[in-house]
PDB file of C-alpha atoms in Angstrom:
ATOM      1  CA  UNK A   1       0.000   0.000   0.000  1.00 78.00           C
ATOM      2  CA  UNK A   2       1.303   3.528  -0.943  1.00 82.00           C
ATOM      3  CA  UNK A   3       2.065   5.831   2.112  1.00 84.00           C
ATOM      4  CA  UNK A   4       0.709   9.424   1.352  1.00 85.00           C
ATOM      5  CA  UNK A   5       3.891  10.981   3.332  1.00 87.00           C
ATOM      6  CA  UNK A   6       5.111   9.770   0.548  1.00 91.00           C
ATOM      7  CA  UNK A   7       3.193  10.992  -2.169  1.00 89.00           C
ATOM      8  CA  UNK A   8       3.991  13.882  -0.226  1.00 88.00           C
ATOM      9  CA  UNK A   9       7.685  13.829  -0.571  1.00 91.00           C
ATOM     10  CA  UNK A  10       7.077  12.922  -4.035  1.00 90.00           C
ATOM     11  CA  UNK A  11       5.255  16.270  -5.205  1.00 92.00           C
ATOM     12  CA  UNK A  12       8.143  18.372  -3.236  1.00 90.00           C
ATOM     13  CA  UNK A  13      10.331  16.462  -5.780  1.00 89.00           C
ATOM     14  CA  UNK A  14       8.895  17.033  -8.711  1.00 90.00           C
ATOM     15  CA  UNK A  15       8.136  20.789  -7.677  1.00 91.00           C
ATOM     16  CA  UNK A  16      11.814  21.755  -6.662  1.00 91.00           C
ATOM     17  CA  UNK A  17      13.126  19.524  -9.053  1.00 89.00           C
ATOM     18  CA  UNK A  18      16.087  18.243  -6.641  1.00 91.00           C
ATOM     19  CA  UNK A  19      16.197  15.934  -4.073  1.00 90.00           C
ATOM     20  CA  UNK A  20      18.132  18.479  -1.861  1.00 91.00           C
ATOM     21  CA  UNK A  21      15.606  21.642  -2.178  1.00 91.00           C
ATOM     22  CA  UNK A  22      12.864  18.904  -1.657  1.00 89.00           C
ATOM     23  CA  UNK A  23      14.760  18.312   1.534  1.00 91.00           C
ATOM     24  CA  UNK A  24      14.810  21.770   2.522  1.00 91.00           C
ATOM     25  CA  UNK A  25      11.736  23.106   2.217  1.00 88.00           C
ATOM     26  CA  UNK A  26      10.148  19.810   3.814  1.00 89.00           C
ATOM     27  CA  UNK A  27      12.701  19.933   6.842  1.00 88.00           C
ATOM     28  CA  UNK A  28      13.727  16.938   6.454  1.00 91.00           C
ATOM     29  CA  UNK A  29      17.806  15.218   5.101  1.00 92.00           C
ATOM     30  CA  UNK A  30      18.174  14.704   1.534  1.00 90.00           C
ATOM     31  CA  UNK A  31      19.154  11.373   2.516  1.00 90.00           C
ATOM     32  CA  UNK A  32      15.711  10.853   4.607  1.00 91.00           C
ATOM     33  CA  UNK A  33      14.050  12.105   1.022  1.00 90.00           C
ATOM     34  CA  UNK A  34      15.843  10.041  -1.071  1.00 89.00           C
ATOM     35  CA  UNK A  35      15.106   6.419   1.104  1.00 91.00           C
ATOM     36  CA  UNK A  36      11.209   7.751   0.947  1.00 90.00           C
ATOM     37  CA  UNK A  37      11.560   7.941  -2.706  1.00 89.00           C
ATOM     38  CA  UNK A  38      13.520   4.266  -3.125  1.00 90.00           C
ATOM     39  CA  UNK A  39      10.535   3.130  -0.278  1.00 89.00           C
ATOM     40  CA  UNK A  40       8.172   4.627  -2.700  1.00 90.00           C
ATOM     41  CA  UNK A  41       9.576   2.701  -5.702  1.00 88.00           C
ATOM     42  CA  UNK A  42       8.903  -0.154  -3.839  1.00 90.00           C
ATOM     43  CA  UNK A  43       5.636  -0.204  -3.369  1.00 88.00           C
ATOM     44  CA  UNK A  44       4.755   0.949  -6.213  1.00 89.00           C
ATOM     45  CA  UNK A  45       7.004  -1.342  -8.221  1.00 88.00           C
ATOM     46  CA  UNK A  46       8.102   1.216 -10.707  1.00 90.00           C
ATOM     47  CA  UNK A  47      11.154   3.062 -11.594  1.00 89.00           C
ATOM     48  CA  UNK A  48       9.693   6.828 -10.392  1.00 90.00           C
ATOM     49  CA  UNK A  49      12.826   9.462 -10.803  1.00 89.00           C
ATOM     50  CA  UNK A  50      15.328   9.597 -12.483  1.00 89.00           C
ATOM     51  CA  UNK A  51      18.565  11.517 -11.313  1.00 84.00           C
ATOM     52  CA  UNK A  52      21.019  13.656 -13.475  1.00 80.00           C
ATOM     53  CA  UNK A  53      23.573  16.348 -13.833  1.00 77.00           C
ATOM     54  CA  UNK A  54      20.679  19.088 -13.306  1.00 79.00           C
ATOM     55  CA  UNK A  55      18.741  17.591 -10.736  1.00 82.00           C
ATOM     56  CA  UNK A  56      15.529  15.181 -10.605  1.00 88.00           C
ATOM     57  CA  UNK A  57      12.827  14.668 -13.075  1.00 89.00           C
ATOM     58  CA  UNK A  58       9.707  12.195 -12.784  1.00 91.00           C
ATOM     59  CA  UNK A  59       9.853   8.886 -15.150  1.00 92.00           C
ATOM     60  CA  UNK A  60       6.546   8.380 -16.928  1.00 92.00           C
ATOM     61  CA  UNK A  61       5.314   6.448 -14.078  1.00 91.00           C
ATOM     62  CA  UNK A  62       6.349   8.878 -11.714  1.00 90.00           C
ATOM     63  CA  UNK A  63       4.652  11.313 -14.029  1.00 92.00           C
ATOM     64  CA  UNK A  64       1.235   9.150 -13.905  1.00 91.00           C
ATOM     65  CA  UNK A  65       1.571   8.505  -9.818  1.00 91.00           C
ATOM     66  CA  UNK A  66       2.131  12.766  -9.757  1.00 90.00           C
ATOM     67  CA  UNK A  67      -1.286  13.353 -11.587  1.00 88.00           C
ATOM     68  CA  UNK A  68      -2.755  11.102  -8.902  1.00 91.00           C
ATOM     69  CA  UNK A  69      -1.011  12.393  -5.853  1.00 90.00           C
ATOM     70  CA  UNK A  70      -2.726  15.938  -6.841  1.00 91.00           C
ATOM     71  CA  UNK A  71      -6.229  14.261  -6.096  1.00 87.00           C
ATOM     72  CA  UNK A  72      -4.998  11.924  -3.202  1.00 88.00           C
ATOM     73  CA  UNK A  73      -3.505  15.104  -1.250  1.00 88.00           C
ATOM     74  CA  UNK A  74      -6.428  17.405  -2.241  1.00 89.00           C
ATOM     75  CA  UNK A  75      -9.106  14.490  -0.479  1.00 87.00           C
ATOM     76  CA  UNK A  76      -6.871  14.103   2.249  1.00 87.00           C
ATOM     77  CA  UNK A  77      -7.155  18.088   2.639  1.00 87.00           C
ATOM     78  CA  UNK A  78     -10.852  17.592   2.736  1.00 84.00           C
ATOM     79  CA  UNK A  79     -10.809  14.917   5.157  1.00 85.00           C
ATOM     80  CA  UNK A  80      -8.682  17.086   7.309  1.00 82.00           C
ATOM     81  CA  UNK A  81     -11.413  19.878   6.888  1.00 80.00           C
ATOM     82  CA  UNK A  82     -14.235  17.765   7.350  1.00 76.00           C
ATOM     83  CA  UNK A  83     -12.611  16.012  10.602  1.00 79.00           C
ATOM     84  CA  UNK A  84     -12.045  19.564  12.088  1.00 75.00           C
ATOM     85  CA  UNK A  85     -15.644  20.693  11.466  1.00 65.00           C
ATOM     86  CA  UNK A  86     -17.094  17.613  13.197  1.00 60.00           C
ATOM     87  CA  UNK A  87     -15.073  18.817  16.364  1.00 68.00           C
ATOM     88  CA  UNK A  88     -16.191  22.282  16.061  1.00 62.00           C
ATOM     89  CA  UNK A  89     -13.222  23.487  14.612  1.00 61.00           C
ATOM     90  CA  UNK A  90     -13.691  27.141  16.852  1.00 68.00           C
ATOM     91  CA  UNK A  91     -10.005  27.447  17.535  1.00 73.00           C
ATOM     92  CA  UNK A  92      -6.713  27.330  16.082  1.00 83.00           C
ATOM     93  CA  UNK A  93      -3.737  29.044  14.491  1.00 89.00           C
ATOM     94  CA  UNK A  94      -4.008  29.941  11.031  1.00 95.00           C
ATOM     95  CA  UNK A  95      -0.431  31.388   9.366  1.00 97.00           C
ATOM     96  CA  UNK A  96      -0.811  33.916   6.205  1.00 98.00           C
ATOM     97  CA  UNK A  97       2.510  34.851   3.997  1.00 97.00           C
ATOM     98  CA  UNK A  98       1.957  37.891   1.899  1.00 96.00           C
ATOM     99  CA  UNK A  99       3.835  40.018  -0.049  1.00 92.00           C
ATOM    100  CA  UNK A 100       4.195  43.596   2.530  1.00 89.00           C
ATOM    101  CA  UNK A 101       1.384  46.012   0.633  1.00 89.00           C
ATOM    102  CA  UNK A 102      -0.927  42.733   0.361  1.00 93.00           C
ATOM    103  CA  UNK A 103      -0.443  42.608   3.869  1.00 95.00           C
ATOM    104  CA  UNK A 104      -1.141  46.839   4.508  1.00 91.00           C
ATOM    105  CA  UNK A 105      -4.249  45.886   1.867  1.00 92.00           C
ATOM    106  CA  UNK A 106      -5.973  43.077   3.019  1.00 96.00           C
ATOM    107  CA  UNK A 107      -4.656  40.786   5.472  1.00 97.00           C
ATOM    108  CA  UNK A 108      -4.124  43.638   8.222  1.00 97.00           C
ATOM    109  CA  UNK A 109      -7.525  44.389   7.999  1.00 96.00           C
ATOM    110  CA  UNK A 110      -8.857  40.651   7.965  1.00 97.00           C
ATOM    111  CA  UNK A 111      -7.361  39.949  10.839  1.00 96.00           C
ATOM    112  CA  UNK A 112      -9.242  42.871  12.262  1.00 95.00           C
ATOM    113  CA  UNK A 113     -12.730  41.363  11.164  1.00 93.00           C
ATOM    114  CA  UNK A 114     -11.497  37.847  12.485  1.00 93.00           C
ATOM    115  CA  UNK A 115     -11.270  39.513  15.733  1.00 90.00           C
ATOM    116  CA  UNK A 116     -14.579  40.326  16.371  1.00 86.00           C
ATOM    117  CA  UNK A 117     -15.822  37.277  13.862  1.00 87.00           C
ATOM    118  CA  UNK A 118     -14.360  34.581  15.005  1.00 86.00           C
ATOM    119  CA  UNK A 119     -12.381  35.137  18.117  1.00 85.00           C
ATOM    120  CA  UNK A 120     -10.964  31.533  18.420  1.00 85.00           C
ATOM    121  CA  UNK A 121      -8.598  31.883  14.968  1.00 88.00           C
ATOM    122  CA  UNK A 122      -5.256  33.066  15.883  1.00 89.00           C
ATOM    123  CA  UNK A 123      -3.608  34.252  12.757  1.00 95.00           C
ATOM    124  CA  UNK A 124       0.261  34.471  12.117  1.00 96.00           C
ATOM    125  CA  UNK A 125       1.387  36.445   9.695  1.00 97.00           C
ATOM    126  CA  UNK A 126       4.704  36.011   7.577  1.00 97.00           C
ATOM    127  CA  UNK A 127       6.303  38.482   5.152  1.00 94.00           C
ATOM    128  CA  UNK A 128       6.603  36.926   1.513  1.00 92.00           C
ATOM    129  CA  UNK A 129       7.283  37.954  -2.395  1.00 81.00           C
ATOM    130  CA  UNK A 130       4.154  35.972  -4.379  1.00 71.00           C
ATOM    131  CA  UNK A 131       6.727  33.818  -5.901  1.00 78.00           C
ATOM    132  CA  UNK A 132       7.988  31.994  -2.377  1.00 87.00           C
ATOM    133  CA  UNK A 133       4.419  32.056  -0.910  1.00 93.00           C
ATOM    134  CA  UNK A 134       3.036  29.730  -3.121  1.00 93.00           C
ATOM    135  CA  UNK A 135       5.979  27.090  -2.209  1.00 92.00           C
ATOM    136  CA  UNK A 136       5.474  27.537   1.623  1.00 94.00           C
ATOM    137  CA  UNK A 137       1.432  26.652   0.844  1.00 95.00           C
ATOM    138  CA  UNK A 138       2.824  23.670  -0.783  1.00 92.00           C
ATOM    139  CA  UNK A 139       5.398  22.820   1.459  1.00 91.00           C
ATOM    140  CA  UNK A 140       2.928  22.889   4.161  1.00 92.00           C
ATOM    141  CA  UNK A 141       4.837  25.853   5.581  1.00 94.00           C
ATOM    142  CA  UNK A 142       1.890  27.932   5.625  1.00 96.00           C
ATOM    143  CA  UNK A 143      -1.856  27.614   5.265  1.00 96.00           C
ATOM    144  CA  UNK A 144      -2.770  30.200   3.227  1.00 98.00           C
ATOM    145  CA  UNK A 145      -0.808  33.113   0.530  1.00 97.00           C
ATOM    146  CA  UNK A 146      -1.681  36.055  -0.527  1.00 96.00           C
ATOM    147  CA  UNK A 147       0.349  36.193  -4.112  1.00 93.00           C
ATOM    148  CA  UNK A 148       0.909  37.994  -7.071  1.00 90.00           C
ATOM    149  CA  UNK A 149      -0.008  36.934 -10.455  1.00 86.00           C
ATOM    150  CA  UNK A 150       2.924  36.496 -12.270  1.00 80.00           C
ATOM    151  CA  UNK A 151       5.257  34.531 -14.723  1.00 77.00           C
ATOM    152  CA  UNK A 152       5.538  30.700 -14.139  1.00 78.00           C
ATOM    153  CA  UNK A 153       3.319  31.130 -11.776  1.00 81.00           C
ATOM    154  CA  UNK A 154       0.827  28.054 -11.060  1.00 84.00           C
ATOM    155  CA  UNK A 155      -2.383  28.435 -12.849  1.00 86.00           C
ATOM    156  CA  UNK A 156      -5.849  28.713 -11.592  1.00 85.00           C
ATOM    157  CA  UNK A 157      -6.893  25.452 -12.439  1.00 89.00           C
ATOM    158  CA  UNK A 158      -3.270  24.109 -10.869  1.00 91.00           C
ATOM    159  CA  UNK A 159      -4.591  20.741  -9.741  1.00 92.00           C
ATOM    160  CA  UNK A 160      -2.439  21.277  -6.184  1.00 94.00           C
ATOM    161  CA  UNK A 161      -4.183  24.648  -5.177  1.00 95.00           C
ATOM    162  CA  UNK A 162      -7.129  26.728  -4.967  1.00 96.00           C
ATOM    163  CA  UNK A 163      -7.191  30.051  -5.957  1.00 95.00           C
ATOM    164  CA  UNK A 164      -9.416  32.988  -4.367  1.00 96.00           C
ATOM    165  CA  UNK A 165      -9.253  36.458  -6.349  1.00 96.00           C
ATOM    166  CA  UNK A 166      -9.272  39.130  -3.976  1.00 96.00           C
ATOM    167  CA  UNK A 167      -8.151  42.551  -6.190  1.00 94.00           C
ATOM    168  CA  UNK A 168      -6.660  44.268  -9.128  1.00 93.00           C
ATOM    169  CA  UNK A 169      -4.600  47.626  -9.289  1.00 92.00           C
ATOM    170  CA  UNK A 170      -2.836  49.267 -11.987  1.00 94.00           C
ATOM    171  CA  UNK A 171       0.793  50.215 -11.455  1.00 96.00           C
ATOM    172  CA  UNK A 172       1.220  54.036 -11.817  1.00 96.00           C
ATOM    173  CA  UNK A 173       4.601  55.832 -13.470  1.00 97.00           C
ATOM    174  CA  UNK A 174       6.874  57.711 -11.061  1.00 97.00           C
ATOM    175  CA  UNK A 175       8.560  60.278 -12.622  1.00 97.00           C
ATOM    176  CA  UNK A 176      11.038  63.264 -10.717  1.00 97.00           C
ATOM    177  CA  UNK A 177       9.477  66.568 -10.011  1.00 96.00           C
ATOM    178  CA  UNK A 178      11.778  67.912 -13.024  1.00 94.00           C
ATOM    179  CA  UNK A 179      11.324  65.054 -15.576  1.00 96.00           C
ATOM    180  CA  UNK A 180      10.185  66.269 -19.033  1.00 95.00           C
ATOM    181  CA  UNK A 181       6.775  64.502 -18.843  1.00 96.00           C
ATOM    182  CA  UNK A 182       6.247  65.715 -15.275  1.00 95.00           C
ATOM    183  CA  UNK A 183       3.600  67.700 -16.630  1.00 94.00           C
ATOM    184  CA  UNK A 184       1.598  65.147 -18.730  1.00 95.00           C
ATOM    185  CA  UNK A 185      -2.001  64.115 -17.792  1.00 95.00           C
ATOM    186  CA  UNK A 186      -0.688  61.139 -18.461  1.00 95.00           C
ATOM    187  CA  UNK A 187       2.732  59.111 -19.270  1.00 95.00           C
ATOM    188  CA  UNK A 188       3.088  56.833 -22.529  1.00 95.00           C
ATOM    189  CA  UNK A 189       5.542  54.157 -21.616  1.00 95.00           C
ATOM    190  CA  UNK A 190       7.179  54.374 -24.972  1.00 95.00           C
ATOM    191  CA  UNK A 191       8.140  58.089 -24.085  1.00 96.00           C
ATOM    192  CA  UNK A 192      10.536  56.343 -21.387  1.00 97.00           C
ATOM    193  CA  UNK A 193      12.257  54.175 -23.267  1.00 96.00           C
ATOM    194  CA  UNK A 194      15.422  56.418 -23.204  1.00 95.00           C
ATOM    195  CA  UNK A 195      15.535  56.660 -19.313  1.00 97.00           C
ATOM    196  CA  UNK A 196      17.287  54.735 -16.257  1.00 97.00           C
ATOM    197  CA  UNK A 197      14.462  53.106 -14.490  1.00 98.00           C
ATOM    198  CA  UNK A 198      14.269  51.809 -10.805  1.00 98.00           C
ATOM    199  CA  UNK A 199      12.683  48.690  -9.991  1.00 94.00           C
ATOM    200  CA  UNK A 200      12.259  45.169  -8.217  1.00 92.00           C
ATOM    201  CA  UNK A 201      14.882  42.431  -8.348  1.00 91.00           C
ATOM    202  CA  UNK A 202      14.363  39.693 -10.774  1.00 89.00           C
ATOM    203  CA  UNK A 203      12.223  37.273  -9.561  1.00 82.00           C
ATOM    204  CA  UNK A 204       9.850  39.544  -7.808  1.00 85.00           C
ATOM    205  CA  UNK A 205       6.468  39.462  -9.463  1.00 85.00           C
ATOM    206  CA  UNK A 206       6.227  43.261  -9.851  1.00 90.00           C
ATOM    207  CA  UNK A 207       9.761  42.685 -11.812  1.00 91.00           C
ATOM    208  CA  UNK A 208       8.043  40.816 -14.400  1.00 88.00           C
ATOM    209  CA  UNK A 209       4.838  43.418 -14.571  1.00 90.00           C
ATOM    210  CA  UNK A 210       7.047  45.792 -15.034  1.00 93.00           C
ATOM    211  CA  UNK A 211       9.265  44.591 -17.513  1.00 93.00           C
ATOM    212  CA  UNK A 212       6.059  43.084 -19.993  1.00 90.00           C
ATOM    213  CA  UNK A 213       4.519  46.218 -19.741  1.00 93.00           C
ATOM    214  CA  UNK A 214       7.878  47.962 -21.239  1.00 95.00           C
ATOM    215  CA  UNK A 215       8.131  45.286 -23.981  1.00 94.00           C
ATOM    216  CA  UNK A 216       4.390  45.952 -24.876  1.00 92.00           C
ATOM    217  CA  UNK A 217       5.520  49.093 -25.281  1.00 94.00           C
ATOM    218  CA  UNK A 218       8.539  48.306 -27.719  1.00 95.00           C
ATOM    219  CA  UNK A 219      11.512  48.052 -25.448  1.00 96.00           C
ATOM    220  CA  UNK A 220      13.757  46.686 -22.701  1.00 95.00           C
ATOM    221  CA  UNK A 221      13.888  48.807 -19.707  1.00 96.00           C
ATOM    222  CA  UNK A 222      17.370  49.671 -18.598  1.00 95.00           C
ATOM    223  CA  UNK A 223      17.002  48.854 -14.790  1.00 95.00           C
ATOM    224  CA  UNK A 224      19.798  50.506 -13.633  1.00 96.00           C
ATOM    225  CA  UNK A 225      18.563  50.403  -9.949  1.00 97.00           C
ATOM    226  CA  UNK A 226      16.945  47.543  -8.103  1.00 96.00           C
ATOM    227  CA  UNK A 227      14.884  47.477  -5.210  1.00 95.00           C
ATOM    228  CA  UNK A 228      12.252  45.257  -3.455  1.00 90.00           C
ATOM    229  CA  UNK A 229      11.398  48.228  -1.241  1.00 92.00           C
ATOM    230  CA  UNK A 230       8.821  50.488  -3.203  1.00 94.00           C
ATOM    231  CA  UNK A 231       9.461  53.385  -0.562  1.00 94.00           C
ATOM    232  CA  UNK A 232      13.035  52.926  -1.884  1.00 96.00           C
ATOM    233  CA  UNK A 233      12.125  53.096  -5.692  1.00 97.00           C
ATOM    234  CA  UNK A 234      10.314  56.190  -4.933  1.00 97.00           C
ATOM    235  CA  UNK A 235      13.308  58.317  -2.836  1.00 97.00           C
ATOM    236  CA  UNK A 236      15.692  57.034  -5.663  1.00 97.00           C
ATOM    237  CA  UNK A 237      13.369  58.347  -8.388  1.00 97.00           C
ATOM    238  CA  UNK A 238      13.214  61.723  -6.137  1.00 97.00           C
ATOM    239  CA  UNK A 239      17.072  61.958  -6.239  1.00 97.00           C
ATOM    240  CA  UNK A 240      16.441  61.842  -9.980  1.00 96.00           C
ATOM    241  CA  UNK A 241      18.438  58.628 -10.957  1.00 97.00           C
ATOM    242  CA  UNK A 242      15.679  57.502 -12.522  1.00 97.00           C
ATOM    243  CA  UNK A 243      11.598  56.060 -13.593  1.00 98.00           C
ATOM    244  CA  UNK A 244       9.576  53.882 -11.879  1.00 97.00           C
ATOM    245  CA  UNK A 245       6.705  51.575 -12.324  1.00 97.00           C
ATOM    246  CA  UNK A 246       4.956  51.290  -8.666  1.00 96.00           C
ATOM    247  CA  UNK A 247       1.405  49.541  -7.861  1.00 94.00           C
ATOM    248  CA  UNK A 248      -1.157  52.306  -7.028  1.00 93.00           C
ATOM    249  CA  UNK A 249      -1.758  50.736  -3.695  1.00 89.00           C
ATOM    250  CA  UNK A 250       1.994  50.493  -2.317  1.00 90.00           C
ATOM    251  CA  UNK A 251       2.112  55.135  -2.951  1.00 93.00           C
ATOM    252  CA  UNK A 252      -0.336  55.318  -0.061  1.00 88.00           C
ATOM    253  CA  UNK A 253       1.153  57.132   2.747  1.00 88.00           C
ATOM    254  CA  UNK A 254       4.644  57.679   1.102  1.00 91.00           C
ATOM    255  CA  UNK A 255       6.423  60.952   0.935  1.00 92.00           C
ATOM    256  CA  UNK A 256       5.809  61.875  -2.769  1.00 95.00           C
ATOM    257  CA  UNK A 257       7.281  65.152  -2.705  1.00 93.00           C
ATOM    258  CA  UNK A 258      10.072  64.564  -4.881  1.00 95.00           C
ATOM    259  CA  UNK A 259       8.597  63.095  -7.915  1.00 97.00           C
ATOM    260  CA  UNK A 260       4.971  63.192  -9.941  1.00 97.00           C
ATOM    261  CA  UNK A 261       2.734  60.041  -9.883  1.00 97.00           C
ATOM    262  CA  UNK A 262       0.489  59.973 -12.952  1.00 96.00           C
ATOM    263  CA  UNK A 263      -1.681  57.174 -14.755  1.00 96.00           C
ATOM    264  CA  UNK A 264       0.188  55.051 -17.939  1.00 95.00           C
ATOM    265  CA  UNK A 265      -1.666  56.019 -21.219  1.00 94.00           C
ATOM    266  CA  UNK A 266      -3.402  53.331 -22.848  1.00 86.00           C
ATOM    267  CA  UNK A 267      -4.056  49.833 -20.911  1.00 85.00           C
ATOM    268  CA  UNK A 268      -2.108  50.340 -17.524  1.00 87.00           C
ATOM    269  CA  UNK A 269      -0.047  47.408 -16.053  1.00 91.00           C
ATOM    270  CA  UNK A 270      -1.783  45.291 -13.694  1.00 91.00           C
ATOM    271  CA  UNK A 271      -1.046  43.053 -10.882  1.00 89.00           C
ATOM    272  CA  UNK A 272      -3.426  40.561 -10.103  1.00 91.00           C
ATOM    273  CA  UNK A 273      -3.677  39.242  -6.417  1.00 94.00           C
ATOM    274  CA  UNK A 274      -5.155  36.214  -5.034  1.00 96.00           C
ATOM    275  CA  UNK A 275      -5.282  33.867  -2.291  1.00 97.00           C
ATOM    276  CA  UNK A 276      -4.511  30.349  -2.326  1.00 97.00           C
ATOM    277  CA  UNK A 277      -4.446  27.259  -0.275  1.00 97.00           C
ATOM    278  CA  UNK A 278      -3.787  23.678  -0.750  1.00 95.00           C
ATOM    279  CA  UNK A 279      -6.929  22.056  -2.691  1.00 94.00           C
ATOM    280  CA  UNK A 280      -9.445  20.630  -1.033  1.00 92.00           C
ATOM    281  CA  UNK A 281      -8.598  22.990   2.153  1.00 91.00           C
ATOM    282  CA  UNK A 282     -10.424  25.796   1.402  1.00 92.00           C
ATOM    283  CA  UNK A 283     -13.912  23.892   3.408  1.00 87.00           C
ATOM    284  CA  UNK A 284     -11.487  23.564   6.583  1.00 90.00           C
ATOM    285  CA  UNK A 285     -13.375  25.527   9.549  1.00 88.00           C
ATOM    286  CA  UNK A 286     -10.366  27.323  10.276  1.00 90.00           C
ATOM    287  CA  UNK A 287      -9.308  28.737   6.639  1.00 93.00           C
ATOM    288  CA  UNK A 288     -12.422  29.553   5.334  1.00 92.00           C
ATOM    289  CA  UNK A 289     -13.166  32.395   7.638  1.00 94.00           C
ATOM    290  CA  UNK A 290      -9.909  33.787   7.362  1.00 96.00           C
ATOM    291  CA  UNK A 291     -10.591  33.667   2.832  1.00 97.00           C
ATOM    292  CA  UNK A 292     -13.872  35.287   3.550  1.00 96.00           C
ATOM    293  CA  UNK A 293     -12.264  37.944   5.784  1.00 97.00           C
ATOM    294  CA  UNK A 294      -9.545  38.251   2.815  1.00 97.00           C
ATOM    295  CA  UNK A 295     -12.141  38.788   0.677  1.00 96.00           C
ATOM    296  CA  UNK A 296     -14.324  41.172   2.718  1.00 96.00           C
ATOM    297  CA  UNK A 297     -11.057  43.455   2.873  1.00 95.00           C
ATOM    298  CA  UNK A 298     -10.704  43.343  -0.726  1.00 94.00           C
ATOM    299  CA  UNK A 299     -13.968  44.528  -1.491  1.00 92.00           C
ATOM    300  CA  UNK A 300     -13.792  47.058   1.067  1.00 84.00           C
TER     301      UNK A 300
END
């Protein structure tokens, strides 16, 4: 009989691609990983990975056992859920990574209606780019993300998660106080081409936002500054190094007296943000108050 810990171990695999990030993000030895895998083999009586010079990929079988794992772990989510509502399910700990301004946007405040809604849920909150969140919800490492939209990222019909929109905003240029199109109603991206521009690290969802919306535009942006840190972007666009591509939501509160923040002509960037959560966990008594609170916030 096939042990679902390792089905488990299996997915990590195949979604880190080596036996040694696997390890990692499940907290356990590569060499622990790599017996489950051989135990796994066993049972199954197939050959399931196969190991080279840049890492682990699935066999066919393992490749047919994967597309079953997805449903296995998603009904062993809903058993899970199902089990906790039978015994009330009133109380618990419930940990949230999202991204910082997701977290100023809508989990702050969710937390705030869980207060007064549902008392029992203690939520934890943990600080995390859309592109690592989604790995920790798969890893088990947390219970629920609040993630960006963005390239490579899982779909919405990804078999392994479910995905709860919760908003939209467009991204907004930031130009210095003295930049030639300081004065336009509006700011063509195509008109920027020329400039330095200031922006996320590679990687970072925004990055890739950023960078499409230049190439719709006909051309490369010459990031000449990098930051995660939007307040950063914006002082280093005041000191006039450079332009700036910043989501609507993350200028609230900043000092913008160094530079002019103005709508992009034509269709505006967007980033797209959702929650997720391991399928099948989304009925659990404890997470689905907290994705109703999420998405209560949003609309608010």
């Amino acid at each position: 009989m096939i042990e679902a810990r390792r089905l488990h171990i299996l997915r990590a695999v195949a979604d880190h691609r080596t036996v040694t990030a696997a390890a990692a993000a499940l907290y356990l030895t590569p060499s622990a990983v790599s017996q489950q895998l051989t135990a796994l083999e066993q049972e199954t009586g197939h050959r399931l990975v196969e190991r080279g010079a840049k890492g682990v990929r699935l066999t066919p079988a393992g490749e047919i056992l994967l597309n079953h794992t997805h449903a296995v772990l998603a009904q062993l989510e809903r058993a899970e859920a199902e089990l906790a509502a039978y015994g009330s399910g009133e109380a618990g700990t419930v940990t949230v990574a999202a991204f910082a301004t997701g977290i100023a946007q809508v989990v702050a405040p969710a937390v705030a209606r869980l207060v007064a809604a549902a008392p029992g849920i203690r939520i934890r909150v943990q600080d995390a780019e859309g592109d690592a969140s989604l790995p920790m919800v798969l890893d088990r490492q947390v219970d629920v993300a609040v993630a960006v939209e963005y390239r490579g990222a899982p779909p919405a019909d990804d078999p392994r998660l479910t995905h709860v929109p919760l908003y939209a905003e467009p991204f907004d240029a930031v130009v210095p106080v003295g930049h030639r199109l300081a004065d336009a109603p509006e700011v063509p991206l195509a008109e920027l081409a020329k400039d330095p521009w200031i922006g996320p690290y590679p990687g970072n969802p925004c990055h890739d936002v950023v960078v499409l919306a230049c190439e719709s535009a006909g051309f490369e942006p010459r990031l000449e500054h990098s930051s995660d840190d939007f307040r950063a972007v914006v002082a280093l666009a005041s000191a006039d190094v450079g332009v700036a591509l910043v989501p609507r939501s993350a200028l609230r509160g900043m000092d913008l007296s160094g530079v002019v923040v103005r709508p992009v002509d034509g269709v505006a960037p967007t980033r797209r943000v959702f929650a997720a959560v391991r399928r099948g966990a989304e009925e659990h008594p404890l997470i689905r108050p907290v994705l109703q609170a999420l998405g209560e916030a949003a609309q608010a």
